[in-house]
Short mmCIF file of C-alpha atoms and ligand atoms in Angstrom, two decimals:
data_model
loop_
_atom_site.label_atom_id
_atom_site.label_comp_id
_atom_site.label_asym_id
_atom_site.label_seq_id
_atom_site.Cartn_x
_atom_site.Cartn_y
_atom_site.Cartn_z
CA UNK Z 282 0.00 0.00 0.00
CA UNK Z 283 1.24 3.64 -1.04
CA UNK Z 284 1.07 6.45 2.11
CA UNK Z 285 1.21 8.69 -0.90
CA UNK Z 286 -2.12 11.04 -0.94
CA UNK Z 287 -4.04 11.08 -4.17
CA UNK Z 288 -6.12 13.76 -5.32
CA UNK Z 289 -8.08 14.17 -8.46
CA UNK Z 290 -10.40 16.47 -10.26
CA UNK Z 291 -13.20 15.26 -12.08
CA UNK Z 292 -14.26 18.49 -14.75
CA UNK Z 293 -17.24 18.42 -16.75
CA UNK Z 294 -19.92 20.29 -17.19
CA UNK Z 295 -22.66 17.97 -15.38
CA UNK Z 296 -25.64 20.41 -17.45
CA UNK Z 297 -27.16 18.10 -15.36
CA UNK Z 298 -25.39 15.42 -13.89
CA UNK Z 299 -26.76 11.80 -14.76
CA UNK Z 300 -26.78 8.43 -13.04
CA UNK Z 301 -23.80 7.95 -15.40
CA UNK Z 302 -21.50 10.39 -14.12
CA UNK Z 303 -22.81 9.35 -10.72
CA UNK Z 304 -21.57 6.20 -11.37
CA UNK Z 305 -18.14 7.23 -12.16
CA UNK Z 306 -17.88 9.22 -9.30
CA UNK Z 307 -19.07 5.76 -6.92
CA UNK Z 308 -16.39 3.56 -8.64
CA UNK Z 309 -13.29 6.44 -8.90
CA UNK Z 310 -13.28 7.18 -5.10
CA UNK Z 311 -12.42 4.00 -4.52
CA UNK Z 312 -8.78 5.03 -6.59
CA UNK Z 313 -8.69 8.07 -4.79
CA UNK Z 314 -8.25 9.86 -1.56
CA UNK Z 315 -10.04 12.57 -2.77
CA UNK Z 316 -12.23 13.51 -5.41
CA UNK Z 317 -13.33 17.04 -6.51
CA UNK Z 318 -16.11 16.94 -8.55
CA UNK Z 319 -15.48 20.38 -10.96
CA UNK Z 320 -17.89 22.30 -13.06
CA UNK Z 321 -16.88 24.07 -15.63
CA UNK Z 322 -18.05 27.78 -15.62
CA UNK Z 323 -16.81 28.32 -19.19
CA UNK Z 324 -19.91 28.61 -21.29
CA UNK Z 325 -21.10 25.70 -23.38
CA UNK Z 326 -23.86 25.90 -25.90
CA UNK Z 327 -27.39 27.01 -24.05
CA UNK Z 328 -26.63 25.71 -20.71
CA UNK Z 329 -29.65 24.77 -18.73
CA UNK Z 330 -28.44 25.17 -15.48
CA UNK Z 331 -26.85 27.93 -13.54
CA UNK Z 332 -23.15 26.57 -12.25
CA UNK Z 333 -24.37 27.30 -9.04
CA UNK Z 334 -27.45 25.65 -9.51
CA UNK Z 335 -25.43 22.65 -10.62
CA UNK Z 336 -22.84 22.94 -8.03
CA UNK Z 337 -25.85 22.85 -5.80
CA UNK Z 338 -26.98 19.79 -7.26
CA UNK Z 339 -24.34 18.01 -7.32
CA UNK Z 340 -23.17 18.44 -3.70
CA UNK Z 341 -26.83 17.48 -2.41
CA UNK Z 342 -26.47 13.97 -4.09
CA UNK Z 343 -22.32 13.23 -3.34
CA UNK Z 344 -23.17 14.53 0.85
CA UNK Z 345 -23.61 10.78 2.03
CA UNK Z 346 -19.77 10.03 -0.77
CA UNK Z 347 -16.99 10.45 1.84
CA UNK Z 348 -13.55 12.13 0.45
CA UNK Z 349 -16.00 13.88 -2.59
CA UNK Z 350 -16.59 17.01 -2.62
CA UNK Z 351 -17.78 19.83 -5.56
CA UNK Z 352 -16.84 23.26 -6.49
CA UNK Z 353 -17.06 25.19 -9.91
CA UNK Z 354 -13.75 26.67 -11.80
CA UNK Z 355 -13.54 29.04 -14.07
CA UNK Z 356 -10.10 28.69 -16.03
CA UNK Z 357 -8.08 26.29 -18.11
CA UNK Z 358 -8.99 22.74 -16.65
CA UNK Z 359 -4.99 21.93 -16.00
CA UNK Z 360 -4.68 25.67 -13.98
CA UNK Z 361 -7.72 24.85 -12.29
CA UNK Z 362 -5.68 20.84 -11.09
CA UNK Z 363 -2.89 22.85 -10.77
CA UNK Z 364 -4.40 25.30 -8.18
CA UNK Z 365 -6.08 22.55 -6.42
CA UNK Z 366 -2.36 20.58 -6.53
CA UNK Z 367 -4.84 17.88 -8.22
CA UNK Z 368 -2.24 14.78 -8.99
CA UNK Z 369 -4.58 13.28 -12.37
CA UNK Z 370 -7.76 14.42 -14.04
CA UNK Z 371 -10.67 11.73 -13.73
CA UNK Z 372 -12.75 11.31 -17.01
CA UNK Z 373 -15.57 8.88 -17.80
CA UNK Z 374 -15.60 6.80 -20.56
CA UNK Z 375 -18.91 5.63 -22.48
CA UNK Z 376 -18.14 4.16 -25.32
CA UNK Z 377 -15.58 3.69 -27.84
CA UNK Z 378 -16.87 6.93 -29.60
CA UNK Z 379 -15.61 8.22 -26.35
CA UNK Z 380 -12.61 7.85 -27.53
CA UNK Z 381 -10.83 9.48 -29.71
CA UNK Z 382 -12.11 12.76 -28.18
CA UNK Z 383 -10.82 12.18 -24.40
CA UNK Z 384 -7.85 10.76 -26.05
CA UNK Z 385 -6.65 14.09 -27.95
CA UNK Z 386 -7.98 16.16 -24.61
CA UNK Z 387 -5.86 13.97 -22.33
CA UNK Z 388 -2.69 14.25 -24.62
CA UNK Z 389 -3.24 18.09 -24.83
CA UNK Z 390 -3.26 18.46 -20.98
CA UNK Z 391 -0.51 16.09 -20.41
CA UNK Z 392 1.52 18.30 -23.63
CA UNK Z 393 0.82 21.75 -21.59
CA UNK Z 394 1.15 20.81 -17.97
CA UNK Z 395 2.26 17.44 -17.48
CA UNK Z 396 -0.93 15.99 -15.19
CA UNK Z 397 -2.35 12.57 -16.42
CA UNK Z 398 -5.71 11.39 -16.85
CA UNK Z 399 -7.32 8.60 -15.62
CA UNK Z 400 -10.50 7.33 -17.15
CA UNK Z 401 -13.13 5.29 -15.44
CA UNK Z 402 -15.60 3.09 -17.93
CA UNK Z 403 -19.17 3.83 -16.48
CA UNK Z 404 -21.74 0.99 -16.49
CA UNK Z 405 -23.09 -0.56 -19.53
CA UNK Z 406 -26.44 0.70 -18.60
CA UNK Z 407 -25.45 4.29 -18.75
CA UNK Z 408 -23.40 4.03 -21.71
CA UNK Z 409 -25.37 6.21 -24.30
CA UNK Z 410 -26.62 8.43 -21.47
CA UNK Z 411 -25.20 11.99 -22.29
CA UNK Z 412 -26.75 15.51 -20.71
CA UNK Z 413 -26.91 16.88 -24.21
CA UNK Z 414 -30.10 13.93 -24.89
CA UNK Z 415 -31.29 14.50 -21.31
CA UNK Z 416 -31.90 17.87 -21.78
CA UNK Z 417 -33.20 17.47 -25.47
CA UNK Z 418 -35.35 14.98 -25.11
CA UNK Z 419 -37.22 16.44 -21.79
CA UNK Z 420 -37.44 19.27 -23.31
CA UNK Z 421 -39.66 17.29 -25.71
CA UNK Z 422 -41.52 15.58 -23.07
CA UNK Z 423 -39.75 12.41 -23.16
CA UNK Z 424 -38.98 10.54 -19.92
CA UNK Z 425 -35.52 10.51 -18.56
CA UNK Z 426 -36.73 9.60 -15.19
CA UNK Z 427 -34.18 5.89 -15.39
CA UNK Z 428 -31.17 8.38 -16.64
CA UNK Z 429 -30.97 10.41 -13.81
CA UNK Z 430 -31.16 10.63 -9.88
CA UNK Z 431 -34.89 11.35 -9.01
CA UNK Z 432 -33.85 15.21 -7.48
CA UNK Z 433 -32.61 15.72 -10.45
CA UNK Z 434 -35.56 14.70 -12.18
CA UNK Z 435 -37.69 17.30 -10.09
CA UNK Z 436 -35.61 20.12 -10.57
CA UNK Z 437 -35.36 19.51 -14.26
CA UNK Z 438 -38.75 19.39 -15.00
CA UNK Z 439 -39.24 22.15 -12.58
CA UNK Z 440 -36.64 24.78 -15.29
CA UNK Z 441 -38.76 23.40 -18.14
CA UNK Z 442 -41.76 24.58 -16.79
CA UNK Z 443 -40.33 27.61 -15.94
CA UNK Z 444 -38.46 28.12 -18.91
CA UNK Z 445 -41.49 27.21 -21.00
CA UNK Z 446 -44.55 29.67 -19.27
CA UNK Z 447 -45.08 32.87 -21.61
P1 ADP K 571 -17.80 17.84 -20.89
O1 ADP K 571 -18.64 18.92 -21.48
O2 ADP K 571 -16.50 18.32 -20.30
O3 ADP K 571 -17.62 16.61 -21.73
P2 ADP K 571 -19.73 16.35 -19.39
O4 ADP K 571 -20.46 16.81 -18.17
O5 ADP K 571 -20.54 16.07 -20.59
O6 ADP K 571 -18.64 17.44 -19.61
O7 ADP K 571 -18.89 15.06 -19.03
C1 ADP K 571 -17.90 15.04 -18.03
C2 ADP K 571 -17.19 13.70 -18.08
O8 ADP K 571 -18.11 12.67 -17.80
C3 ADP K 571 -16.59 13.36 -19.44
O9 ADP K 571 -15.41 12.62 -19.22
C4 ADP K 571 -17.62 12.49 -20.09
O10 ADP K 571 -17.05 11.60 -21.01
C5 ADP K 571 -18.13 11.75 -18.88
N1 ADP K 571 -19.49 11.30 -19.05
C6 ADP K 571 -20.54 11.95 -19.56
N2 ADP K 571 -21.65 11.18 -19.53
C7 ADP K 571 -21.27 10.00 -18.98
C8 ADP K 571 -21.93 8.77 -18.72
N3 ADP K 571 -23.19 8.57 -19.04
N4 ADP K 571 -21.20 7.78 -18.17
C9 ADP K 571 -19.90 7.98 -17.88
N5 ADP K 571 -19.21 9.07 -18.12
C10 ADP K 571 -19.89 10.08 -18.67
#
């Protein structure tokens, strides 16, 4: 056993979490001694949720996880693990599709500061769950009730309402 003290930053946007980054969180802290779960500020395209809001989120469903905790960043994702003296990035994998994309993002961290990433393989049942589909299709009406924690569910439908009245 190492006495060395691991910490890692798991970045994403979570616009909302799912039970599939959920999942990754459940199986990495068992790698880790400590996991920060970090949302990404930057913009992305028509967010749904406030950072705060998700930050909010978030921390309400990892309270029981010990050694995880949440916080939103709002700089380069290898400043941000550098500020928080982070030792790897945590990323989830889905798929294969996956990929090629985390691939080129992990090189291009690794190129410009050095920090690794690990990457955790969620469960097969949450493998074509992405919050881009969640959002899409309950915006449509669909239900994404299985896809995501049940207070998440609420408070989704409860911004679609909102977001929907005249
Ligand atoms: P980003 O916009 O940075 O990709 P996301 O919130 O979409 O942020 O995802 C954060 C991380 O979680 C990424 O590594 C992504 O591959 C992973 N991820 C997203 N959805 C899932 C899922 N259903 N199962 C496992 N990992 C996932």
């Amino acid at each position: 056993m190492s006495d060395r003290f691991i910490r890692a930053i798991f970045p994403g946007s979570f616009d909302p979490i799912t039970n599939g980054h959920l999942d990754v969180i459940k199986r990495a802290i068992k790698l880790f001694d400590e996991l920060i779960v970090a949302v990404g500020r930057s913009p992305i395209k028509n967010p749904l949720f406030t950072p705060e809001e998700r930050v909010e989120m978030i921390a309400e469903l990892v309270k029981d996880i010990p050694r995880v905790s949440v916080e939103s960043f709002d700089c380069l994702t290898v400043e941000y693990a550098a500020r928080k003296k982070a030792d790897v990035i945590l990323r989830g994998l889905r798929s294969l599709t996956d990929v090629q994309y985390e691939f080129q993002l992990a090189m291009t961290n690794r190129a410009v500061s050095g920090i690794d990433t690990v990457f955790v393989m969620t469960s097969e049942q949450y493998g074509f769950t992405t919050s881009t589909m969640i959002r899409e299709v309950a915006a449509l009406g669909g239900d994404v009730s299985k896809l995501i924690p049940i207070a998440i569910y609420e408070k989704l439908q409860l911004k679609l309402a909102n977001r929907t009245k005249p």
